[in-house]
């Protein structure tokens, strides 16, 4: 039996008191020592790499290329999503998810990497999915989910990967069509898949909110979608998730010495081979 620790965290760029937030984030990541990480709203420019700043130099990192240009106020230049792996990466791919004109100006897309994990885990596909964020764009999120699922299936088949692990800030709650599609409860676009939601697996009766007014730095205090950050493991044809979901817990869901690390709570998921 072998274990894999996956962490998902929306970094909220460098907004607020970044130096104080940075100290909290970096210390916790040193404690957690994750194997696989997805960062959302991470800033990467020619002069600065927020992912390396927080994780150090021991990870193999894949950055989204099509990052946001910034607007000087709400969106930082170079903001996008990135993934990191303690193990080497094989084939890497990026998918543009600007499916309608309404998605322009946001770094929506999917990143996927073949992770050359050691036995008995073996090769796996690790991915970040970032769909449209606006409340009225579930239509786009549905199209983006289908496109991302096809993208991951194709890469997993070509690389003969045993497992697919996908994490992301999906900007939709479990009742939405786009999330129901991922969890096998609804087909979309003539396609269906089934990925196991790590939080639901471990905490089936708990709401698990990750974007909530409990966090004082959250914008949009009456934002209707509260559990919007997910870690998924693809299910096999005759079984549940191909990696056992041992634990799933929220990260940064309270202040540290008065400092809130981000406007999103993160997730830490422990997986193991059957």
XYZ file of N, CA and C in Angstrom:
822
model
N 0.847 -1.195 0.000
C 0.000 0.000 0.000
C 0.884 1.247 0.000
N 0.517 2.222 -0.819
C 1.258 3.482 -0.897
C 0.270 4.636 -0.814
N 0.724 5.773 -0.323
C -0.157 6.911 -0.112
C 0.203 8.077 -1.021
N -0.808 8.921 -1.270
C -0.647 10.137 -2.062
C -1.396 11.248 -1.332
N -0.730 12.359 -1.077
C -1.396 13.511 -0.455
C -1.592 14.600 -1.503
N -2.841 15.024 -1.671
C -3.218 16.034 -2.650
C -3.729 17.266 -1.919
N -3.253 18.442 -2.318
C -3.730 19.695 -1.734
C -4.224 20.612 -2.844
N -5.367 21.220 -2.599
C -5.937 22.242 -3.484
C -6.061 23.535 -2.688
N -5.566 24.644 -3.249
C -5.694 25.916 -2.560
C -5.826 27.065 -3.553
N -6.897 27.817 -3.432
C -7.019 29.096 -4.132
C -6.223 30.121 -3.325
N -5.220 30.737 -3.958
C -4.303 31.626 -3.234
C -4.793 33.059 -3.111
N -5.814 33.450 -3.907
C -6.301 34.840 -3.872
C -5.197 35.813 -4.289
N -4.342 35.342 -5.219
C -3.256 36.196 -5.684
C -2.398 36.682 -4.523
N -2.000 37.962 -4.607
C -1.239 38.584 -3.525
C -2.043 39.692 -2.863
N -3.355 39.527 -2.890
C -4.227 40.553 -2.319
C -4.092 40.590 -0.792
N -4.624 41.674 -0.218
C -4.582 41.809 1.226
C -3.157 41.968 1.732
N -2.908 41.502 2.935
C -1.572 41.553 3.531
C -0.817 40.300 3.076
N -0.217 40.385 1.895
C 0.386 39.200 1.313
C 1.528 38.659 2.160
N 2.344 39.487 2.727
C 3.478 38.986 3.504
C 3.001 38.169 4.698
N 1.958 38.630 5.368
C 1.418 37.866 6.500
C 0.760 36.578 6.014
N 0.021 36.653 4.921
C -0.632 35.459 4.379
C 0.419 34.464 3.882
N 1.468 34.979 3.252
C 2.530 34.122 2.732
C 3.154 33.299 3.854
N 3.417 33.923 4.975
C 4.045 33.205 6.087
C 3.167 32.058 6.568
N 1.852 32.294 6.651
C 0.917 31.261 7.098
C 0.856 30.124 6.090
N 0.741 30.463 4.806
C 0.648 29.449 3.763
C 1.923 28.616 3.675
N 3.075 29.277 3.646
C 4.335 28.552 3.477
C 4.600 27.612 4.639
N 4.314 28.047 5.858
C 4.550 27.199 7.019
C 3.664 25.958 6.984
N 2.405 26.136 6.618
C 1.495 24.990 6.585
C 1.889 24.012 5.484
N 2.319 24.511 4.340
C 2.745 23.605 3.275
C 4.004 22.843 3.668
N 4.891 23.468 4.414
C 6.063 22.739 4.911
C 5.644 21.596 5.834
N 4.597 21.831 6.639
C 4.102 20.798 7.545
C 3.413 19.667 6.781
N 2.618 20.017 5.779
C 1.810 19.032 5.065
C 2.641 18.154 4.132
N 3.654 18.711 3.512
C 4.478 17.997 2.540
C 3.620 17.225 1.517
N 2.765 17.922 0.785
C 1.910 17.226 -0.189
C 2.718 16.654 -1.343
N 2.166 15.611 -1.956
C 2.769 15.027 -3.145
C 2.307 15.737 -4.412
N 1.042 16.133 -4.436
C 0.441 16.792 -5.590
C -0.298 18.033 -5.116
N -0.154 19.136 -5.845
C -0.772 20.407 -5.445
C -1.395 21.075 -6.653
N -2.592 21.630 -6.456
C -3.184 22.557 -7.418
C -3.353 23.902 -6.731
N -2.818 24.940 -7.346
C -3.008 26.316 -6.893
C -3.886 27.045 -7.906
N -4.879 27.757 -7.412
C -5.748 28.597 -8.234
C -5.477 30.048 -7.842
N -5.627 30.954 -8.814
C -5.322 32.374 -8.594
C -3.902 32.550 -8.071
N -2.977 31.823 -8.684
C -1.551 31.959 -8.381
C -0.933 32.932 -9.381
N -0.040 33.772 -8.917
C 0.594 34.790 -9.756
C 1.940 34.276 -10.251
N 2.111 34.269 -11.564
C 3.374 33.883 -12.187
C 3.695 34.912 -13.270
N 4.805 35.596 -13.109
C 5.287 36.564 -14.096
C 6.759 36.281 -14.361
N 7.361 37.075 -15.254
C 8.793 36.915 -15.513
C 9.613 37.196 -14.259
N 9.075 38.027 -13.374
C 9.839 38.445 -12.202
C 9.489 37.685 -10.932
N 8.355 36.974 -10.931
C 7.904 36.361 -9.670
C 7.088 35.118 -9.957
N 7.332 34.078 -9.152
C 6.590 32.823 -9.245
C 6.054 32.502 -7.853
N 4.755 32.711 -7.662
C 4.143 32.512 -6.349
C 4.168 31.052 -5.923
N 4.120 30.134 -6.878
C 4.130 28.705 -6.564
C 5.490 28.299 -5.988
N 6.561 28.676 -6.664
C 7.907 28.375 -6.162
C 8.155 29.084 -4.837
N 7.653 30.305 -4.715
C 7.815 31.056 -3.477
C 7.251 30.288 -2.288
N 6.105 29.627 -2.472
C 5.459 28.922 -1.366
C 5.979 27.502 -1.177
N 6.319 26.821 -2.263
C 6.686 25.408 -2.172
C 8.188 25.160 -2.147
N 8.979 26.121 -2.622
C 10.396 25.874 -2.743
C 10.712 25.182 -4.051
N 11.942 24.678 -4.175
C 12.400 24.164 -5.455
C 12.358 22.666 -5.626
N 11.668 21.947 -4.737
C 11.722 20.484 -4.819
C 10.583 19.866 -5.616
N 9.735 20.695 -6.228
C 8.588 20.183 -6.971
C 8.784 20.383 -8.474
N 8.134 19.505 -9.248
C 8.010 19.674 -10.682
C 6.720 20.447 -10.920
N 6.802 21.569 -11.623
C 5.696 22.519 -11.688
C 5.243 22.718 -13.133
N 3.928 22.786 -13.307
C 3.326 23.094 -14.601
C 2.426 24.306 -14.426
N 2.720 25.364 -15.171
C 1.935 26.597 -15.103
C 1.020 26.704 -16.319
N -0.182 27.202 -16.087
C -1.038 27.606 -17.187
C -0.320 28.693 -17.988
N -0.302 28.559 -19.292
C 0.361 29.563 -20.130
C -0.499 30.800 -20.307
N -1.799 30.600 -20.538
C -2.698 31.709 -20.857
C -3.181 32.380 -19.575
N -2.303 33.146 -18.932
C -2.625 33.765 -17.654
C -3.297 35.115 -17.879
N -3.880 35.653 -16.834
C -4.679 36.876 -16.960
C -3.789 38.110 -17.043
N -4.172 39.083 -17.893
C -3.343 40.282 -18.066
C -3.419 41.243 -16.890
N -4.445 41.108 -16.049
C -4.601 42.013 -14.908
C -5.360 43.263 -15.294
N -6.001 43.862 -14.287
C -6.741 45.100 -14.540
C -6.335 46.215 -13.574
N -5.310 45.950 -12.778
C -4.835 46.970 -11.856
C -5.620 47.088 -10.581
N -6.745 46.356 -10.486
C -7.570 46.459 -9.290
C -7.905 45.071 -8.749
N -8.877 44.388 -9.368
C -9.351 43.109 -8.839
C -8.512 41.922 -9.304
N -7.900 42.017 -10.458
C -7.175 40.887 -11.025
C -5.705 41.265 -11.193
N -4.827 40.448 -10.644
C -3.403 40.704 -10.776
C -2.880 40.178 -12.104
N -1.906 40.884 -12.665
C -1.238 40.402 -13.866
C -0.545 39.079 -13.566
N -0.711 38.126 -14.479
C -0.070 36.833 -14.325
C -0.839 35.834 -13.499
N -2.070 36.157 -13.133
C -2.860 35.231 -12.312
C -3.400 34.085 -13.167
N -3.389 32.887 -12.600
C -3.894 31.711 -13.294
C -3.807 30.509 -12.378
N -3.820 29.310 -12.955
C -3.713 28.119 -12.120
C -2.488 27.315 -12.498
N -1.979 26.566 -11.524
C -0.732 25.820 -11.666
C -0.860 24.513 -10.904
N -0.085 23.530 -11.311
C -0.023 22.293 -10.534
C 1.433 21.933 -10.267
N 1.622 21.199 -9.177
C 2.967 20.804 -8.755
C 2.949 19.346 -8.327
N 4.067 18.675 -8.582
C 4.187 17.255 -8.250
C 5.558 16.987 -7.639
N 5.564 16.177 -6.593
C 6.836 15.760 -6.014
C 7.558 14.777 -6.947
N 6.801 14.124 -7.838
C 7.375 13.167 -8.777
C 7.518 13.789 -10.157
N 8.393 13.258 -10.988
C 8.596 13.831 -12.325
C 7.323 13.790 -13.172
N 7.284 14.689 -14.131
C 6.156 14.769 -15.056
C 6.553 14.199 -16.405
N 5.613 13.495 -17.026
C 5.789 13.027 -18.386
C 5.122 14.009 -19.339
N 4.148 13.527 -20.099
C 3.436 14.405 -21.031
C 2.602 15.425 -20.272
N 2.606 16.665 -20.729
C 1.793 17.727 -20.135
C 0.962 18.378 -21.230
N -0.254 18.789 -20.864
C -1.153 19.394 -21.850
C -1.980 20.488 -21.205
N -2.404 21.432 -22.032
C -3.274 22.521 -21.581
C -4.441 22.647 -22.541
N -5.623 22.874 -21.996
C -6.838 23.012 -22.799
C -7.447 24.392 -22.583
N -7.681 25.113 -23.651
C -8.356 26.409 -23.597
C -9.854 26.165 -23.412
N -10.443 26.789 -22.400
C -11.873 26.587 -22.133
C -12.686 27.867 -22.333
N -12.249 28.712 -23.235
C -13.063 29.881 -23.589
C -14.090 29.424 -24.632
N -15.178 28.879 -24.139
C -16.155 28.205 -25.000
C -17.194 29.146 -25.598
N -17.377 30.317 -25.005
C -18.270 31.337 -25.564
C -17.612 32.701 -25.336
N -18.074 33.731 -26.033
C -17.498 35.064 -25.817
C -17.637 35.554 -24.377
N -18.605 35.030 -23.636
C -18.812 35.500 -22.262
C -17.678 35.108 -21.321
N -16.840 34.165 -21.725
C -15.763 33.717 -20.840
C -14.486 34.533 -20.983
N -14.440 35.461 -21.918
C -13.205 36.202 -22.163
C -12.809 37.021 -20.939
N -11.499 37.184 -20.771
C -10.981 37.986 -19.670
C -10.694 37.214 -18.405
N -10.990 35.905 -18.411
C -10.741 35.069 -17.237
C -9.887 33.880 -17.672
N -9.030 33.412 -16.773
C -8.076 32.360 -17.133
C -8.681 30.968 -17.033
N -9.864 30.772 -17.633
C -10.473 29.447 -17.576
C -9.710 28.486 -18.496
N -9.537 27.262 -18.005
C -8.801 26.273 -18.769
C -8.591 25.025 -17.947
N -7.975 24.043 -18.546
C -7.628 22.804 -17.854
C -6.156 22.510 -18.094
N -5.478 22.082 -17.054
C -4.086 21.636 -17.126
C -4.048 20.169 -16.758
N -3.230 19.399 -17.442
C -3.109 17.977 -17.098
C -1.674 17.536 -17.306
N -1.225 16.669 -16.415
C 0.132 16.147 -16.505
C 0.137 14.665 -16.202
N 0.933 13.939 -16.953
C 1.225 12.560 -16.607
C 2.256 12.593 -15.480
N 1.890 12.057 -14.328
C 2.793 12.027 -13.181
C 3.430 10.647 -13.111
N 4.748 10.621 -13.103
C 5.483 9.354 -13.102
C 5.707 8.918 -11.661
N 4.606 8.555 -11.016
C 4.652 8.128 -9.629
C 5.265 6.740 -9.520
N 5.929 6.463 -8.403
C 6.558 5.145 -8.245
C 5.520 4.058 -8.003
N 5.920 2.825 -8.209
C 5.060 1.690 -7.857
C 4.911 1.630 -6.330
N 3.779 1.179 -5.813
C 2.669 0.555 -6.532
C 1.614 1.533 -7.053
N 1.867 2.832 -6.924
C 0.896 3.793 -7.450
C 0.897 3.744 -8.968
N 2.082 3.871 -9.549
C 2.208 3.826 -10.994
C 1.803 5.135 -11.644
N 1.894 5.238 -12.952
C 1.595 6.495 -13.638
C 0.140 6.901 -13.438
N -0.049 8.202 -13.253
C -1.395 8.742 -13.093
C -1.485 10.069 -13.825
N -2.720 10.486 -14.113
C -2.977 11.808 -14.676
C -3.456 12.709 -13.549
N -2.781 13.833 -13.388
C -3.147 14.822 -12.383
C -3.543 16.090 -13.114
N -4.684 16.663 -12.737
C -5.214 17.776 -13.508
C -5.802 18.865 -12.625
N -5.795 20.061 -13.186
C -6.475 21.219 -12.605
C -7.533 21.677 -13.592
N -8.731 21.921 -13.090
C -9.837 22.381 -13.937
C -10.350 23.698 -13.376
N -10.336 24.733 -14.194
C -10.808 26.065 -13.768
C -11.823 26.580 -14.778
N -13.115 26.407 -14.490
C -14.149 26.895 -15.406
C -14.500 28.361 -15.127
N -15.530 28.847 -15.791
C -15.980 30.226 -15.616
C -16.486 30.462 -14.197
N -16.231 31.655 -13.682
C -16.562 31.937 -12.283
C -17.886 32.657 -12.096
N -18.400 33.310 -13.128
C -19.557 34.193 -12.919
C -20.816 33.389 -12.603
N -21.636 33.973 -11.738
C -22.820 33.274 -11.247
C -23.745 32.826 -12.366
N -23.854 33.620 -13.417
C -24.828 33.315 -14.473
C -24.225 32.508 -15.617
N -23.077 31.850 -15.396
C -22.418 31.138 -16.490
C -22.375 29.625 -16.277
N -23.430 29.051 -15.684
C -23.495 27.597 -15.579
C -23.575 26.956 -16.961
N -24.185 27.643 -17.918
C -24.202 27.130 -19.294
C -22.780 26.890 -19.782
N -21.895 27.859 -19.575
C -20.501 27.697 -19.966
C -19.802 26.628 -19.127
N -20.084 26.592 -17.830
C -19.446 25.578 -16.980
C -19.813 24.167 -17.416
N -21.027 23.972 -17.894
C -21.421 22.662 -18.397
C -20.587 22.288 -19.622
N -20.467 23.193 -20.569
C -19.662 22.917 -21.763
C -18.195 22.679 -21.388
N -17.701 23.462 -20.447
C -16.300 23.330 -20.028
C -16.052 21.993 -19.334
N -17.018 21.537 -18.542
C -16.869 20.246 -17.871
C -16.773 19.116 -18.886
N -17.613 19.139 -19.889
C -17.581 18.087 -20.914
C -16.257 18.117 -21.668
N -15.829 19.312 -22.060
C -14.564 19.425 -22.793
C -13.397 18.939 -21.939
N -13.384 19.301 -20.662
C -12.291 18.887 -19.776
C -12.302 17.375 -19.556
N -13.488 16.791 -19.407
C -13.572 15.345 -19.201
C -13.066 14.584 -20.420
N -13.427 15.024 -21.616
C -12.916 14.384 -22.832
C -11.387 14.509 -22.907
N -10.895 15.674 -22.581
C -9.461 15.968 -22.570
C -8.718 15.019 -21.634
N -9.248 14.812 -20.424
C -8.599 13.929 -19.452
C -8.694 12.467 -19.871
N -9.842 12.059 -20.385
C -10.002 10.679 -20.833
C -9.015 10.341 -21.952
N -8.858 11.277 -22.874
C -7.970 11.027 -24.005
C -6.522 10.890 -23.533
N -6.097 11.775 -22.618
C -4.727 11.703 -22.125
C -4.505 10.428 -21.306
N -5.463 10.071 -20.470
C -5.320 8.860 -19.655
C -5.230 7.613 -20.521
N -6.043 7.543 -21.575
C -5.983 6.386 -22.479
C -4.636 6.317 -23.197
N -4.187 7.461 -23.697
C -2.943 7.463 -24.464
C -1.748 7.105 -23.596
N -1.746 7.551 -22.345
C -0.609 7.294 -21.465
C -0.796 6.034 -20.624
N -1.939 5.366 -20.791
C -2.242 4.144 -20.031
C -2.106 4.399 -18.526
N -2.639 5.523 -18.109
C -2.571 5.897 -16.698
C -3.572 5.083 -15.882
N -3.156 4.642 -14.711
C -4.032 3.845 -13.858
C -5.064 4.692 -13.133
N -4.721 5.936 -12.861
C -5.577 6.777 -12.038
C -5.662 8.172 -12.661
N -6.791 8.835 -12.424
C -6.953 10.244 -12.786
C -7.430 10.976 -11.541
N -6.678 11.986 -11.138
C -7.026 12.833 -9.998
C -7.173 14.254 -10.521
N -8.311 14.866 -10.266
C -8.566 16.211 -10.757
C -8.987 17.100 -9.584
N -8.451 18.302 -9.533
C -8.793 19.243 -8.471
C -9.046 20.608 -9.074
N -9.907 21.376 -8.429
C -10.134 22.718 -8.937
C -11.172 23.491 -8.165
N -11.132 24.785 -8.387
C -12.167 25.709 -7.925
C -13.196 25.748 -9.055
N -14.301 25.014 -8.881
C -15.269 24.847 -9.967
C -16.342 25.921 -9.994
N -16.344 26.819 -8.998
C -17.295 27.928 -8.964
C -18.735 27.459 -9.148
N -19.031 26.291 -8.606
C -20.380 25.723 -8.663
C -20.528 24.761 -7.490
N -21.734 24.649 -6.969
C -21.941 23.777 -5.820
C -22.361 22.376 -6.267
N -22.437 21.420 -5.332
C -22.714 20.032 -5.727
C -24.052 19.821 -6.426
N -24.993 20.746 -6.268
C -26.296 20.598 -6.917
C -26.290 21.044 -8.369
N -25.245 21.718 -8.807
C -25.195 22.248 -10.167
C -25.036 21.127 -11.193
N -25.454 21.401 -12.410
C -25.344 20.396 -13.472
C -23.884 20.057 -13.750
N -23.001 21.055 -13.731
C -21.600 20.786 -14.064
C -20.945 19.874 -13.039
N -21.236 20.060 -11.749
C -20.650 19.189 -10.734
C -21.338 17.836 -10.729
N -22.647 17.810 -10.934
C -23.354 16.534 -11.021
C -22.813 15.694 -12.178
N -22.405 16.349 -13.252
C -21.781 15.636 -14.367
C -20.511 14.932 -13.903
N -19.638 15.647 -13.192
C -18.384 15.039 -12.737
C -18.635 13.850 -11.820
N -19.666 13.928 -10.988
C -19.905 12.860 -10.012
C -20.802 11.744 -10.547
N -21.080 11.747 -11.855
C -21.812 10.650 -12.468
C -23.310 10.705 -12.307
N -23.842 11.829 -11.841
C -25.277 11.934 -11.585
C -26.052 12.533 -12.742
N -25.342 13.023 -13.746
C -26.009 13.667 -14.871
C -25.109 13.590 -16.094
N -25.701 13.300 -17.239
C -24.940 13.352 -18.483
C -25.068 14.746 -19.085
N -24.062 15.119 -19.855
C -24.079 16.407 -20.564
C -23.431 16.204 -21.925
N -23.955 16.868 -22.925
C -23.328 16.843 -24.239
C -23.142 15.459 -24.809
N -24.039 14.540 -24.498
C -23.923 13.183 -25.005
C -22.808 12.390 -24.360
N -22.381 12.791 -23.155
C -21.264 12.130 -22.488
C -21.572 11.974 -21.011
N -21.015 10.953 -20.381
C -21.103 10.813 -18.930
C -19.800 10.231 -18.406
N -19.453 10.641 -17.196
C -18.260 10.159 -16.498
C -18.644 9.935 -15.045
N -17.725 9.388 -14.259
C -17.960 9.281 -12.815
C -16.647 9.440 -12.067
N -16.559 10.544 -11.364
C -15.441 10.819 -10.476
C -15.987 10.899 -9.054
N -15.224 10.407 -8.090
C -15.651 10.444 -6.694
C -15.180 11.742 -6.051
N -16.120 12.445 -5.464
C -15.879 13.693 -4.744
C -15.287 13.337 -3.373
N -14.049 13.746 -3.120
C -13.363 13.331 -1.889
C -14.087 13.806 -0.641
N -14.595 15.026 -0.647
C -15.295 15.515 0.550
C -16.550 14.691 0.809
N -17.331 14.434 -0.217
C -18.556 13.652 -0.057
C -18.237 12.236 0.410
N -17.128 11.670 -0.066
C -16.746 10.324 0.332
C -16.488 10.231 1.834
N -15.793 11.223 2.383
C -15.385 11.179 3.787
C -16.418 11.822 4.712
N -17.116 12.853 4.216
C -18.056 13.618 5.048
C -19.421 13.708 4.361
N -20.114 12.596 4.169
C -21.341 12.623 3.364
C -22.459 13.494 3.922
N -22.455 13.775 5.207
C -23.539 14.549 5.806
C -23.137 15.979 6.146
N -21.933 16.395 5.761
C -21.444 17.728 6.130
C -21.355 18.623 4.904
N -21.730 19.909 5.042
C -21.756 20.794 3.872
C -20.390 21.073 3.262
N -19.351 21.201 4.082
C -18.002 21.380 3.556
C -17.782 22.671 2.790
N -18.400 23.753 3.232
C -18.260 25.018 2.517
C -16.792 25.454 2.453
N -16.393 25.958 1.284
C -15.021 26.451 1.116
C -14.970 27.926 0.746
N -16.108 28.513 0.424
C -16.173 29.942 0.093
C -17.358 30.500 0.865
N -17.092 31.089 2.008
C -18.143 31.336 2.983
C -17.899 32.624 3.754
N -18.970 33.282 4.202
C -18.805 34.499 5.010
C -18.102 34.269 6.342
N -17.840 32.997 6.708
C -16.994 32.759 7.882
C -15.632 33.416 7.708
N -15.229 33.592 6.454
C -13.954 34.233 6.142
C -14.188 35.728 5.961
N -13.681 36.592 6.832
C -14.014 38.017 6.753
C -13.498 38.717 5.512
N -12.505 38.143 4.811
C -11.983 38.797 3.612
C -12.735 38.374 2.358
N -13.731 37.507 2.496
C -14.521 37.070 1.334
C -15.303 38.246 0.753
N -15.317 38.333 -0.577
C -16.170 39.314 -1.243
C -17.529 38.664 -1.520
N -18.560 39.481 -1.785
C -19.865 38.924 -2.114
C -20.428 38.134 -0.956
N -20.783 38.780 0.131
C -21.129 38.102 1.371
C -22.316 37.155 1.222
N -23.204 37.407 0.265
C -24.342 36.512 0.051
C -24.150 35.693 -1.228
N -22.905 35.358 -1.517
C -22.601 34.521 -2.693
C -23.349 33.197 -2.547
N -24.147 32.792 -3.552
C -25.025 31.627 -3.362
C -24.334 30.273 -3.380
N -23.129 30.192 -3.945
C -22.429 28.907 -4.021
C -21.359 28.870 -2.938
N -21.437 27.897 -2.038
C -20.555 27.887 -0.865
C -19.530 26.753 -0.890
N -19.880 25.576 -1.406
C -18.862 24.528 -1.570
C -18.506 24.483 -3.036
N -17.353 25.075 -3.364
C -16.998 25.233 -4.773
C -15.611 24.689 -5.103
N -14.890 24.179 -4.109
C -13.542 23.642 -4.319
C -13.578 22.125 -4.119
N -12.982 21.388 -5.056
C -13.150 19.932 -5.080
C -11.846 19.226 -5.422
N -11.718 18.012 -4.873
C -10.731 17.052 -5.336
C -11.504 15.796 -5.738
N -11.291 15.329 -6.967
C -11.997 14.179 -7.515
C -11.017 13.064 -7.866
N -11.459 11.818 -7.717
C -10.710 10.651 -8.176
C -11.611 9.876 -9.127
N -11.116 9.575 -10.318
C -11.944 8.880 -11.306
C -12.256 7.458 -10.839
N -13.460 7.016 -11.113
C -13.893 5.668 -10.750
C -13.583 4.687 -11.879
N -13.341 3.438 -11.493
C -13.153 2.385 -12.468
C -14.479 1.827 -12.938
N -14.448 0.967 -13.957
C -15.677 0.429 -14.530
C -16.440 -0.455 -13.552
N -15.730 -1.205 -12.719
C -16.383 -2.163 -11.820
C -16.084 -1.855 -10.357
N -15.771 -0.605 -10.059
C -15.369 -0.255 -8.700
C -15.642 1.227 -8.465
N -15.355 1.659 -7.264
C -15.406 3.078 -6.972
C -14.111 3.733 -7.417
N -13.664 4.743 -6.695
C -12.424 5.424 -7.080
C -11.238 4.464 -7.105
N -10.381 4.633 -8.091
C -9.256 3.702 -8.256
C -8.200 3.868 -7.173
N -8.189 5.006 -6.496
C -7.389 5.209 -5.296
C -8.346 5.400 -4.127
N -8.097 4.713 -3.035
C -8.969 4.828 -1.872
C -8.833 6.212 -1.242
N -9.977 6.835 -0.961
C -9.985 8.160 -0.321
C -9.995 7.944 1.187
N -8.850 8.155 1.804
C -8.669 7.858 3.219
C -9.138 9.011 4.088
N -8.843 10.241 3.654
C -9.185 11.409 4.463
C -9.340 12.610 3.556
N -10.183 13.551 3.974
C -10.357 14.824 3.284
C -10.690 15.859 4.340
N -9.903 16.907 4.415
C -10.149 17.935 5.428
C -9.905 19.320 4.840
N -10.568 20.296 5.428
C -10.379 21.670 4.982
C -9.088 22.233 5.562
N -8.472 23.131 4.822
C -7.283 23.835 5.253
C -7.575 25.327 5.374
N -6.868 25.994 6.275
C -6.956 27.441 6.412
C -8.396 27.896 6.636
N -9.132 27.101 7.433
C -10.531 27.432 7.709
C -10.683 28.222 9.000
N -9.618 28.839 9.428
C -9.628 29.725 10.579
C -8.387 30.590 10.545
N -8.372 31.673 11.300
C -7.203 32.559 11.283
C -6.041 31.962 12.068
N -4.830 32.322 11.677
C -3.610 31.964 12.397
C -3.007 33.270 12.904
N -3.038 33.456 14.215
C -2.573 34.717 14.812
C -3.251 35.921 14.153
N -4.550 35.756 13.900
C -5.342 36.827 13.311
C -5.268 36.931 11.803
N -4.507 36.050 11.139
C -4.313 36.129 9.684
C -5.109 35.036 8.988
N -5.960 35.431 8.046
C -6.652 34.484 7.183
C -5.803 34.260 5.947
N -5.490 33.011 5.641
C -4.556 32.700 4.562
C -5.096 33.045 3.183
N -6.404 32.930 2.989
C -7.009 33.172 1.684
C -8.500 33.419 1.873
N -9.154 33.855 0.795
C -10.613 33.987 0.857
C -11.305 32.649 0.612
N -10.567 31.619 0.215
C -11.085 30.261 0.076
C -10.439 29.372 1.130
N -11.186 28.426 1.663
C -10.577 27.335 2.405
C -9.983 26.366 1.382
N -8.891 25.730 1.751
C -8.308 24.710 0.900
C -8.774 23.335 1.266
N -8.276 22.344 0.540
C -8.573 20.924 0.833
C -7.279 20.134 0.845
N -7.182 19.224 1.799
C -6.098 18.256 1.857
C -6.706 16.875 1.823
N -6.325 16.077 0.841
C -6.907 14.761 0.623
C -5.796 13.716 0.647
N -5.991 12.688 1.459
C -5.057 11.572 1.517
C -5.657 10.379 0.778
N -4.906 9.864 -0.179
C -5.312 8.722 -0.995
C -4.332 7.579 -0.761
N -4.780 6.368 -1.039
C -3.845 5.235 -0.986
C -4.246 4.202 -2.021
N -3.298 3.359 -2.366
C -3.585 2.258 -3.279
C -4.447 1.229 -2.559
N -5.327 0.521 -3.281
C -6.196 -0.470 -2.656
C -5.410 -1.591 -1.995
